[in-house]
Tab-separated table of C-alpha atoms in Angstrom:
chain	number	residue	atom	x	y	z
A	1	UNK	CA	13.370	0.032	-16.812
A	2	UNK	CA	10.654	2.629	-17.164
A	3	UNK	CA	9.902	5.938	-15.499
A	4	UNK	CA	6.313	6.197	-14.284
A	5	UNK	CA	4.875	9.656	-13.577
A	6	UNK	CA	1.438	10.161	-12.064
A	7	UNK	CA	-0.516	12.676	-10.048
A	8	UNK	CA	-3.916	14.204	-9.437
A	9	UNK	CA	-3.396	16.153	-12.656
A	10	UNK	CA	-0.575	16.341	-15.214
A	11	UNK	CA	-0.354	19.067	-17.851
A	12	UNK	CA	1.386	19.022	-21.212
A	13	UNK	CA	3.883	21.708	-20.074
A	14	UNK	CA	4.738	19.543	-17.056
A	15	UNK	CA	5.320	16.527	-19.290
A	16	UNK	CA	7.471	18.590	-21.625
A	17	UNK	CA	9.629	19.812	-18.762
A	18	UNK	CA	9.873	16.316	-17.280
A	19	UNK	CA	11.071	15.017	-20.637
A	20	UNK	CA	13.715	17.733	-20.790
A	21	UNK	CA	14.931	16.866	-17.281
A	22	UNK	CA	15.085	13.141	-18.006
A	23	UNK	CA	17.876	11.289	-19.759
A	24	UNK	CA	15.523	10.298	-22.598
A	25	UNK	CA	16.513	11.096	-26.150
A	26	UNK	CA	14.319	13.656	-27.962
A	27	UNK	CA	12.476	11.022	-29.972
A	28	UNK	CA	11.348	8.878	-27.058
A	29	UNK	CA	7.662	9.097	-26.281
A	30	UNK	CA	5.679	9.318	-23.086
A	31	UNK	CA	3.006	6.640	-23.118
A	32	UNK	CA	-0.245	7.490	-21.374
A	33	UNK	CA	-1.507	4.652	-19.164
A	34	UNK	CA	-4.302	6.415	-17.255
A	35	UNK	CA	-5.935	9.850	-17.191
A	36	UNK	CA	-3.058	11.328	-15.201
A	37	UNK	CA	-0.367	8.656	-15.521
A	38	UNK	CA	2.453	8.286	-18.054
A	39	UNK	CA	5.431	6.033	-18.565
A	40	UNK	CA	8.722	6.646	-20.339
A	41	UNK	CA	10.342	3.354	-21.390
A	42	UNK	CA	13.995	2.415	-21.686
A	43	UNK	CA	15.244	4.596	-18.830
A	44	UNK	CA	18.046	3.933	-16.368
A	45	UNK	CA	17.893	6.780	-13.872
A	46	UNK	CA	15.860	9.597	-12.364
A	47	UNK	CA	18.010	12.693	-12.337
A	48	UNK	CA	18.097	14.757	-9.123
A	49	UNK	CA	16.600	17.681	-11.038
A	50	UNK	CA	13.718	15.541	-12.258
A	51	UNK	CA	13.014	14.143	-8.794
A	52	UNK	CA	13.068	17.663	-7.317
A	53	UNK	CA	10.671	18.947	-9.972
A	54	UNK	CA	8.174	16.132	-9.355
A	55	UNK	CA	8.378	16.744	-5.607
A	56	UNK	CA	7.682	20.428	-6.174
A	57	UNK	CA	4.768	19.657	-8.513
A	58	UNK	CA	3.177	17.026	-6.215
A	59	UNK	CA	3.766	14.250	-8.728
A	60	UNK	CA	4.701	10.658	-7.944
A	61	UNK	CA	7.717	9.391	-9.861
A	62	UNK	CA	9.246	5.924	-9.906
A	63	UNK	CA	11.920	4.103	-11.857
A	64	UNK	CA	10.223	0.733	-12.271
A	65	UNK	CA	11.921	-2.529	-13.135
A	66	UNK	CA	10.320	-3.925	-16.272
A	67	UNK	CA	9.764	-7.291	-14.592
A	68	UNK	CA	7.535	-5.550	-12.035
A	69	UNK	CA	4.321	-5.544	-14.025
A	70	UNK	CA	0.817	-6.971	-13.830
A	71	UNK	CA	1.620	-9.750	-16.288
A	72	UNK	CA	4.521	-10.991	-14.171
A	73	UNK	CA	3.127	-10.547	-10.654
A	74	UNK	CA	1.433	-13.485	-8.977
A	75	UNK	CA	0.780	-12.237	-5.431
A	76	UNK	CA	-0.079	-8.873	-3.888
A	77	UNK	CA	0.251	-8.661	-0.095
A	78	UNK	CA	-1.253	-5.614	1.595
A	79	UNK	CA	-1.492	-3.941	4.947
A	80	UNK	CA	-5.007	-2.955	6.048
A	81	UNK	CA	-5.154	0.098	8.318
A	82	UNK	CA	-4.378	3.335	6.463
A	83	UNK	CA	-3.605	1.258	3.365
A	84	UNK	CA	-6.611	-0.738	2.135
A	85	UNK	CA	-8.871	1.257	4.461
A	86	UNK	CA	-8.720	4.917	5.433
A	87	UNK	CA	-8.660	4.502	9.222
A	88	UNK	CA	-6.582	2.957	11.981
A	89	UNK	CA	-9.231	0.674	13.486
A	90	UNK	CA	-7.745	0.575	16.964
A	91	UNK	CA	-7.743	4.379	17.119
A	92	UNK	CA	-11.437	4.435	16.223
A	93	UNK	CA	-12.256	1.743	18.798
A	94	UNK	CA	-10.415	3.825	21.379
A	95	UNK	CA	-12.502	6.830	20.402
A	96	UNK	CA	-15.510	4.937	21.745
A	97	UNK	CA	-13.744	5.014	25.135
A	98	UNK	CA	-12.675	8.635	24.853
A	99	UNK	CA	-9.089	7.393	24.596
A	100	UNK	CA	-8.294	8.124	20.956
A	101	UNK	CA	-5.505	10.689	21.626
A	102	UNK	CA	-3.614	8.309	23.915
A	103	UNK	CA	-3.966	5.301	21.619
A	104	UNK	CA	-3.316	7.287	18.434
A	105	UNK	CA	-0.075	8.626	19.893
A	106	UNK	CA	1.157	5.076	20.502
A	107	UNK	CA	-0.007	4.026	17.008
A	108	UNK	CA	1.876	6.895	15.398
A	109	UNK	CA	5.051	6.187	17.350
A	110	UNK	CA	4.901	2.519	16.385
A	111	UNK	CA	4.392	3.316	12.690
A	112	UNK	CA	7.449	5.554	12.774
A	113	UNK	CA	9.414	2.630	14.209
A	114	UNK	CA	10.023	4.250	17.596
A	115	UNK	CA	8.255	1.523	19.627
A	116	UNK	CA	8.467	-2.218	18.945
A	117	UNK	CA	5.131	-3.178	17.398
A	118	UNK	CA	4.123	-6.056	19.681
A	119	UNK	CA	4.688	-3.948	22.792
A	120	UNK	CA	2.826	-0.990	21.321
A	121	UNK	CA	-0.118	-3.229	20.450
A	122	UNK	CA	-0.274	-4.670	23.956
A	123	UNK	CA	-0.251	-1.159	25.417
A	124	UNK	CA	-3.060	-0.008	23.130
A	125	UNK	CA	-5.250	-3.077	23.571
A	126	UNK	CA	-4.873	-2.865	27.358
A	127	UNK	CA	-6.414	0.611	27.235
A	128	UNK	CA	-9.552	-0.906	25.678
A	129	UNK	CA	-10.308	-3.138	28.663
A	130	UNK	CA	-14.002	-3.104	29.572
A	131	UNK	CA	-15.237	-1.666	26.272
A	132	UNK	CA	-18.479	-3.207	25.040
A	133	UNK	CA	-17.756	-5.405	22.028
A	134	UNK	CA	-20.587	-3.751	20.098
A	135	UNK	CA	-18.155	-0.867	19.578
A	136	UNK	CA	-16.348	-2.992	16.984
A	137	UNK	CA	-19.453	-3.190	14.811
A	138	UNK	CA	-20.036	0.527	15.285
A	139	UNK	CA	-16.599	1.211	13.829
A	140	UNK	CA	-17.518	-0.863	10.768
A	141	UNK	CA	-20.942	0.726	10.390
A	142	UNK	CA	-19.914	4.326	11.032
A	143	UNK	CA	-16.254	4.718	10.111
A	144	UNK	CA	-14.701	1.944	8.060
A	145	UNK	CA	-14.222	2.957	4.435
A	146	UNK	CA	-12.121	1.472	1.680
A	147	UNK	CA	-9.259	3.639	0.504
A	148	UNK	CA	-10.098	5.264	-2.857
A	149	UNK	CA	-8.702	3.124	-5.645
A	150	UNK	CA	-8.671	-0.085	-3.583
A	151	UNK	CA	-11.400	-1.725	-5.647
A	152	UNK	CA	-9.720	-0.744	-8.929
A	153	UNK	CA	-6.416	-2.217	-7.751
A	154	UNK	CA	-7.957	-5.497	-6.592
A	155	UNK	CA	-9.974	-5.750	-9.811
A	156	UNK	CA	-6.762	-5.352	-11.818
A	157	UNK	CA	-5.176	-8.103	-9.722
A	158	UNK	CA	-8.087	-10.424	-10.427
A	159	UNK	CA	-7.970	-9.667	-14.157
A	160	UNK	CA	-4.303	-10.685	-14.192
A	161	UNK	CA	-4.742	-13.746	-11.939
A	162	UNK	CA	-2.764	-12.145	-9.124
A	163	UNK	CA	-3.636	-13.615	-5.723
A	164	UNK	CA	-4.433	-11.077	-3.019
A	165	UNK	CA	-3.546	-11.289	0.666
A	166	UNK	CA	-4.284	-8.933	3.544
A	167	UNK	CA	-1.910	-9.207	6.507
A	168	UNK	CA	-2.639	-6.827	9.342
A	169	UNK	CA	-1.321	-6.046	12.776
A	170	UNK	CA	-4.896	-4.965	13.434
A	171	UNK	CA	-7.856	-7.200	14.169
A	172	UNK	CA	-9.582	-10.014	12.307
A	173	UNK	CA	-13.015	-8.559	13.099
A	174	UNK	CA	-12.201	-5.846	10.557
A	175	UNK	CA	-9.870	-7.820	8.284
A	176	UNK	CA	-12.579	-10.406	7.601
A	177	UNK	CA	-14.971	-7.609	6.631
A	178	UNK	CA	-12.441	-6.006	4.295
A	179	UNK	CA	-11.701	-9.409	2.760
A	180	UNK	CA	-15.401	-9.829	1.995
A	181	UNK	CA	-15.769	-6.275	0.657
A	182	UNK	CA	-12.886	-6.659	-1.794
A	183	UNK	CA	-13.019	-10.377	-2.491
A	184	UNK	CA	-9.489	-10.995	-1.258
A	185	UNK	CA	-8.084	-14.508	-1.328
A	186	UNK	CA	-6.577	-14.494	2.175
A	187	UNK	CA	-6.798	-12.311	5.288
A	188	UNK	CA	-4.768	-12.647	8.488
A	189	UNK	CA	-4.879	-10.424	11.597
A	190	UNK	CA	-4.879	-10.456	15.403
A	191	UNK	CA	-7.823	-11.564	17.550
A	192	UNK	CA	-9.173	-9.504	20.443
A	193	UNK	CA	-10.220	-11.459	23.523
A	194	UNK	CA	-13.892	-10.875	24.338
A	195	UNK	CA	-15.565	-12.285	27.465
A	196	UNK	CA	-19.209	-11.662	28.384
A	197	UNK	CA	-19.498	-9.111	25.588
A	198	UNK	CA	-16.589	-6.997	26.841
A	199	UNK	CA	-13.038	-6.520	25.601
A	200	UNK	CA	-10.610	-7.885	28.190
A	201	UNK	CA	-7.672	-5.739	27.114
A	202	UNK	CA	-5.856	-8.837	25.860
A	203	UNK	CA	-5.232	-10.637	22.571
A	204	UNK	CA	-5.699	-14.315	21.768
A	205	UNK	CA	-2.780	-16.293	20.378
A	206	UNK	CA	0.474	-15.001	19.009
A	207	UNK	CA	0.706	-11.377	17.952
A	208	UNK	CA	0.808	-10.839	14.198
A	209	UNK	CA	3.797	-8.504	14.107
A	210	UNK	CA	6.280	-7.449	11.431
A	211	UNK	CA	7.995	-10.861	11.273
A	212	UNK	CA	4.657	-12.681	11.155
A	213	UNK	CA	3.626	-10.528	8.185
A	214	UNK	CA	6.784	-11.549	6.347
A	215	UNK	CA	6.286	-15.198	7.331
A	216	UNK	CA	2.709	-15.276	6.031
A	217	UNK	CA	3.860	-13.723	2.757
A	218	UNK	CA	6.637	-16.263	2.367
A	219	UNK	CA	4.390	-19.204	3.231
A	220	UNK	CA	1.703	-18.181	0.710
A	221	UNK	CA	4.327	-17.432	-1.948
A	222	UNK	CA	5.722	-20.947	-1.598
A	223	UNK	CA	2.240	-22.498	-1.648
A	224	UNK	CA	1.597	-20.725	-4.935
A	225	UNK	CA	4.962	-21.747	-6.361
A	226	UNK	CA	5.964	-18.172	-7.115
A	227	UNK	CA	9.375	-16.541	-7.313
A	228	UNK	CA	10.166	-13.652	-5.001
A	229	UNK	CA	10.135	-11.202	-7.925
A	230	UNK	CA	6.498	-12.127	-8.579
A	231	UNK	CA	5.380	-10.694	-5.216
A	232	UNK	CA	4.557	-7.087	-4.341
A	233	UNK	CA	3.942	-5.876	-0.782
A	234	UNK	CA	2.153	-2.603	-0.007
A	235	UNK	CA	2.129	-0.811	3.336
A	236	UNK	CA	2.611	2.444	5.193
A	237	UNK	CA	4.233	1.774	8.575
A	238	UNK	CA	7.458	0.398	10.027
A	239	UNK	CA	5.594	-2.824	10.806
A	240	UNK	CA	5.396	-3.453	7.035
A	241	UNK	CA	9.128	-3.274	6.309
A	242	UNK	CA	9.904	-6.963	6.796
A	243	UNK	CA	7.118	-8.111	4.486
A	244	UNK	CA	8.313	-5.571	1.905
A	245	UNK	CA	11.821	-6.994	2.180
A	246	UNK	CA	10.424	-10.504	1.668
A	247	UNK	CA	8.672	-9.426	-1.544
A	248	UNK	CA	10.216	-8.761	-4.917
A	249	UNK	CA	9.255	-5.121	-4.527
A	250	UNK	CA	7.650	-2.997	-1.847
A	251	UNK	CA	5.384	0.008	-2.320
A	252	UNK	CA	5.180	2.679	0.363
A	253	UNK	CA	1.641	4.028	0.218
A	254	UNK	CA	1.302	7.506	1.783
A	255	UNK	CA	3.854	6.119	4.191
A	256	UNK	CA	6.102	7.199	7.020
A	257	UNK	CA	9.601	8.392	5.988
A	258	UNK	CA	11.276	5.275	7.379
A	259	UNK	CA	9.122	3.160	5.034
A	260	UNK	CA	9.649	5.352	1.973
A	261	UNK	CA	13.394	5.188	2.533
A	262	UNK	CA	13.408	1.394	2.215
A	263	UNK	CA	10.598	0.764	-0.273
A	264	UNK	CA	11.156	0.065	-3.964
A	265	UNK	CA	8.532	2.629	-4.945
A	266	UNK	CA	6.476	5.283	-3.163
A	267	UNK	CA	3.024	6.727	-3.864
A	268	UNK	CA	2.373	9.952	-1.973
A	269	UNK	CA	-0.164	11.826	-4.086
A	270	UNK	CA	-2.325	9.345	-6.005
A	271	UNK	CA	-4.714	6.821	-4.486
A	272	UNK	CA	-4.428	3.033	-4.649
A	273	UNK	CA	-5.411	3.015	-8.320
A	274	UNK	CA	-1.920	4.400	-8.811
A	275	UNK	CA	-0.679	0.846	-8.252
A	276	UNK	CA	-2.326	-0.134	-11.538
A	277	UNK	CA	-0.438	2.592	-13.410
A	278	UNK	CA	2.775	1.748	-11.567
A	279	UNK	CA	2.627	-1.869	-12.715
A	280	UNK	CA	1.038	-1.421	-16.149
A	281	UNK	CA	3.017	-3.598	-18.603
A	282	UNK	CA	4.861	-1.702	-21.287
A	283	UNK	CA	3.734	-4.061	-24.061
A	284	UNK	CA	0.079	-3.315	-23.340
A	285	UNK	CA	0.489	0.289	-24.480
A	286	UNK	CA	3.486	0.218	-26.798
A	287	UNK	CA	1.364	1.146	-29.817
A	288	UNK	CA	-1.136	3.283	-27.963
A	289	UNK	CA	-2.566	6.160	-30.029
A	290	UNK	CA	-2.561	8.216	-26.819
A	291	UNK	CA	1.232	8.209	-26.733
A	292	UNK	CA	2.522	11.721	-26.310
A	293	UNK	CA	5.763	12.948	-27.821
A	294	UNK	CA	7.520	15.695	-25.887
A	295	UNK	CA	10.472	17.451	-27.502
């Protein structure tokens, strides 16, 4: 296993102190994998003191299984809202109705796991009844932005022949756009019912909830002939927990506490490019001249 440290900035004194707090022997080297990302190979634990120091210094730390790397992964499954993109689309649609506070409160409660997702979605969509469907395009044109690092992460997946799948409890109007923007292999989401150019406050078909996310992951994994340990799932809300459990590892991205508690790894300070550093194979940098020795 390897310890991966990354942040918005990492200084040599920080690395030195991290090395002292780790269980590494004095001759083991940090290996630099990105501008502000380092790995320490052949580790078996993160000491409480080391975890506390990284928390204090706003650094992300993870003890990563060596089989979880870009050369071994075959499928990356990702949430959309507040993961691949910076917004919660339904909250922004609601803003067009002057209902953002009410809808956002339900969204937040659902992400914390306080309200069952399907029921929360029905409540939120019902509040949108009568909204002109052109509001959906306005959200795309005015507010939808990719999360920083998303393109770098997807590019790394493509370079390593990792299939990419977006599964969202949001709406296909936006998921299809994000799929096109990033060149994702598959996108699945819910469909809003629209009649005579107006939202009806209802959804078409079955709701894509937490179990459906896990089911889509499992179905695509089997189609690709992959093992469970070749799948990573990335999300931020309680609705992502089942798909994370179905994957070989789950990454909580700037996530709610309930998600961080159950995820394999958590990224709280870096952007989505941090996934590349998290899963960088050890062999790719074993002889790197940028390796840093900390005594």
